[in-house]
Amino acid sequence: MSETIFSKIIRKEIPADIVYETESVLAFRDINPQAPVHILVIPKLEIPMVSDIDGVEHASLLGKLFDAANLVAKNEGLAENGYRVVINCGKDGGQDVYHLHLHVLGGRKMNWPPG
Ligand code: DGP
């Protein structure tokens, strides 16, 4: 699958409000926030979607993604009241950008069930 706009953000070819970066992970504010805090956490490795994850091959990277999600949530002051971490997968899952990303949402009470 071809690269997405997130690859351009990783390479700093287009601007993004980056809040956290390591050699393998990048976190930046969503351009269309659905909550007072809405941050995307992505691997720099191009994995299109959840169904492309290999649990063995990507185990370490997945751990780093969740560590980053928890860290940015803490940095944004979400640790006490909690937050939601969402991964949309495919067309019916509501995925628009085919580069794996965790949505970290917080700063308001989330609704359930999701739409
Ligand atoms: P999803 O529907 O799960 O694939 O979410 C994609 C998210 O990516 C969506 O909430 C909007 C966000 N997004 C798309 N393009 C850009 C961009 O160029 N910059 C930033 N910061 N976010 C983007």
mmCIF file of N, CA, C and O and ligand atoms in Angstrom, residues 5-6 9 14-17 28-32 38 40 88 94-98 101 103, ligand 1:
data_model
loop_
_atom_site.group_PDB
_atom_site.id
_atom_site.type_symbol
_atom_site.label_atom_id
_atom_site.label_comp_id
_atom_site.label_asym_id
_atom_site.label_seq_id
_atom_site.Cartn_x
_atom_site.Cartn_y
_atom_site.Cartn_z
ATOM 1 N N ILE A 5 -0.235 10.654 4.106
ATOM 2 C CA ILE A 5 0.181 11.971 4.581
ATOM 3 C C ILE A 5 0.995 11.863 5.874
ATOM 4 O O ILE A 5 1.830 12.729 6.155
ATOM 5 N N PHE A 6 0.790 10.790 6.636
ATOM 6 C CA PHE A 6 1.535 10.650 7.885
ATOM 7 C C PHE A 6 3.037 10.432 7.624
ATOM 8 O O PHE A 6 3.866 10.832 8.436
ATOM 9 N N ILE A 9 4.440 13.775 7.386
ATOM 10 C CA ILE A 9 4.572 14.371 8.729
ATOM 11 C C ILE A 9 5.809 13.804 9.424
ATOM 12 O O ILE A 9 6.566 14.542 10.052
ATOM 13 N N ILE A 14 5.487 18.172 5.850
ATOM 14 C CA ILE A 14 4.342 19.042 6.128
ATOM 15 C C ILE A 14 4.277 19.226 7.642
ATOM 16 O O ILE A 14 4.695 18.354 8.407
ATOM 17 N N PRO A 15 3.772 20.392 8.070
ATOM 18 C CA PRO A 15 3.803 20.692 9.500
ATOM 19 C C PRO A 15 2.770 19.898 10.294
ATOM 20 O O PRO A 15 1.717 19.508 9.766
ATOM 21 N N ALA A 16 3.094 19.656 11.539
ATOM 22 C CA ALA A 16 2.158 19.067 12.484
ATOM 23 C C ALA A 16 2.565 19.541 13.872
ATOM 24 O O ALA A 16 3.736 19.883 14.101
ATOM 25 N N ASP A 17 1.604 19.554 14.766
ATOM 26 C CA ASP A 17 1.878 19.954 16.155
ATOM 27 C C ASP A 17 2.346 18.710 16.905
ATOM 28 O O ASP A 17 1.561 17.983 17.519
ATOM 29 N N PHE A 28 1.288 13.516 17.497
ATOM 30 C CA PHE A 28 0.967 14.890 17.097
ATOM 31 C C PHE A 28 -0.535 15.106 17.224
ATOM 32 O O PHE A 28 -1.326 14.161 17.215
ATOM 33 N N ARG A 29 -0.922 16.386 17.340
ATOM 34 C CA ARG A 29 -2.340 16.711 17.529
ATOM 35 C C ARG A 29 -3.118 16.476 16.235
ATOM 36 O O ARG A 29 -2.657 16.829 15.150
ATOM 37 N N ASP A 30 -4.312 15.879 16.408
ATOM 38 C CA ASP A 30 -5.189 15.623 15.265
ATOM 39 C C ASP A 30 -5.646 16.962 14.677
ATOM 40 O O ASP A 30 -5.979 17.899 15.397
ATOM 41 N N ILE A 31 -5.675 17.033 13.362
ATOM 42 C CA ILE A 31 -6.051 18.266 12.670
ATOM 43 C C ILE A 31 -7.549 18.560 12.839
ATOM 44 O O ILE A 31 -7.977 19.710 12.661
ATOM 45 N N ASN A 32 -8.314 17.542 13.195
ATOM 46 C CA ASN A 32 -9.773 17.678 13.325
ATOM 47 C C ASN A 32 -10.203 17.102 14.678
ATOM 48 O O ASN A 32 -10.837 16.048 14.745
ATOM 49 N N HIS A 38 -6.862 15.598 21.577
ATOM 50 C CA HIS A 38 -6.976 14.547 20.557
ATOM 51 C C HIS A 38 -5.619 14.446 19.865
ATOM 52 O O HIS A 38 -5.252 15.281 19.035
ATOM 53 N N LEU A 40 -2.724 11.880 17.919
ATOM 54 C CA LEU A 40 -2.481 10.650 17.167
ATOM 55 C C LEU A 40 -1.087 10.138 17.504
ATOM 56 O O LEU A 40 -0.121 10.909 17.499
ATOM 57 N N ASN A 88 -9.096 2.789 14.626
ATOM 58 C CA ASN A 88 -10.060 2.429 13.595
ATOM 59 C C ASN A 88 -9.375 1.511 12.590
ATOM 60 O O ASN A 88 -8.220 1.739 12.217
ATOM 61 N N GLY A 94 -14.087 2.888 10.166
ATOM 62 C CA GLY A 94 -13.981 4.343 10.137
ATOM 63 C C GLY A 94 -12.572 4.854 9.893
ATOM 64 O O GLY A 94 -12.264 6.009 10.205
ATOM 65 N N GLN A 95 -11.710 4.015 9.318
ATOM 66 C CA GLN A 95 -10.331 4.444 9.074
ATOM 67 C C GLN A 95 -10.243 5.241 7.775
ATOM 68 O O GLN A 95 -10.748 4.817 6.734
ATOM 69 N N ASP A 96 -9.614 6.409 7.854
ATOM 70 C CA ASP A 96 -9.414 7.266 6.673
ATOM 71 C C ASP A 96 -7.968 7.280 6.219
ATOM 72 O O ASP A 96 -7.698 7.404 5.027
ATOM 73 N N VAL A 97 -7.050 7.222 7.165
ATOM 74 C CA VAL A 97 -5.624 7.275 6.835
ATOM 75 C C VAL A 97 -5.021 5.893 7.100
ATOM 76 O O VAL A 97 -5.043 5.403 8.237
ATOM 77 N N TYR A 98 -4.483 5.299 6.022
ATOM 78 C CA TYR A 98 -3.996 3.921 6.133
ATOM 79 C C TYR A 98 -2.521 3.867 6.536
ATOM 80 O O TYR A 98 -1.674 3.321 5.817
ATOM 81 N N HIS A 101 -2.543 4.157 13.493
ATOM 82 C CA HIS A 101 -2.477 5.250 14.473
ATOM 83 C C HIS A 101 -3.424 4.998 15.625
ATOM 84 O O HIS A 101 -4.535 4.497 15.439
ATOM 85 N N HIS A 103 -5.663 6.877 18.341
ATOM 86 C CA HIS A 103 -6.250 8.156 18.741
ATOM 87 C C HIS A 103 -6.248 8.191 20.274
ATOM 88 O O HIS A 103 -6.800 7.283 20.918
HETATM 89 P P1 DGP B 1 -8.849 7.641 11.037
HETATM 90 O O1 DGP B 1 -10.226 8.027 10.574
HETATM 91 O O2 DGP B 1 -8.859 6.703 12.223
HETATM 92 O O3 DGP B 1 -8.018 7.129 9.878
HETATM 93 O O4 DGP B 1 -8.184 8.979 11.562
HETATM 94 C C1 DGP B 1 -7.384 9.809 10.790
HETATM 95 C C2 DGP B 1 -7.185 11.066 11.550
HETATM 96 O O5 DGP B 1 -6.092 11.767 10.995
HETATM 97 C C3 DGP B 1 -8.371 12.027 11.528
HETATM 98 O O6 DGP B 1 -8.872 12.180 12.863
HETATM 99 C C4 DGP B 1 -7.809 13.331 11.009
HETATM 100 C C5 DGP B 1 -6.322 13.139 11.104
HETATM 101 N N1 DGP B 1 -5.579 13.767 10.037
HETATM 102 C C6 DGP B 1 -5.721 13.548 8.706
HETATM 103 N N2 DGP B 1 -4.844 14.279 8.010
HETATM 104 C C7 DGP B 1 -4.104 14.953 8.925
HETATM 105 C C8 DGP B 1 -3.011 15.870 8.828
HETATM 106 O O7 DGP B 1 -2.529 16.216 7.746
HETATM 107 N N3 DGP B 1 -2.518 16.365 9.983
HETATM 108 C C9 DGP B 1 -3.005 15.996 11.216
HETATM 109 N N4 DGP B 1 -2.456 16.542 12.282
HETATM 110 N N5 DGP B 1 -4.035 15.130 11.343
HETATM 111 C C10 DGP B 1 -4.566 14.624 10.216
#
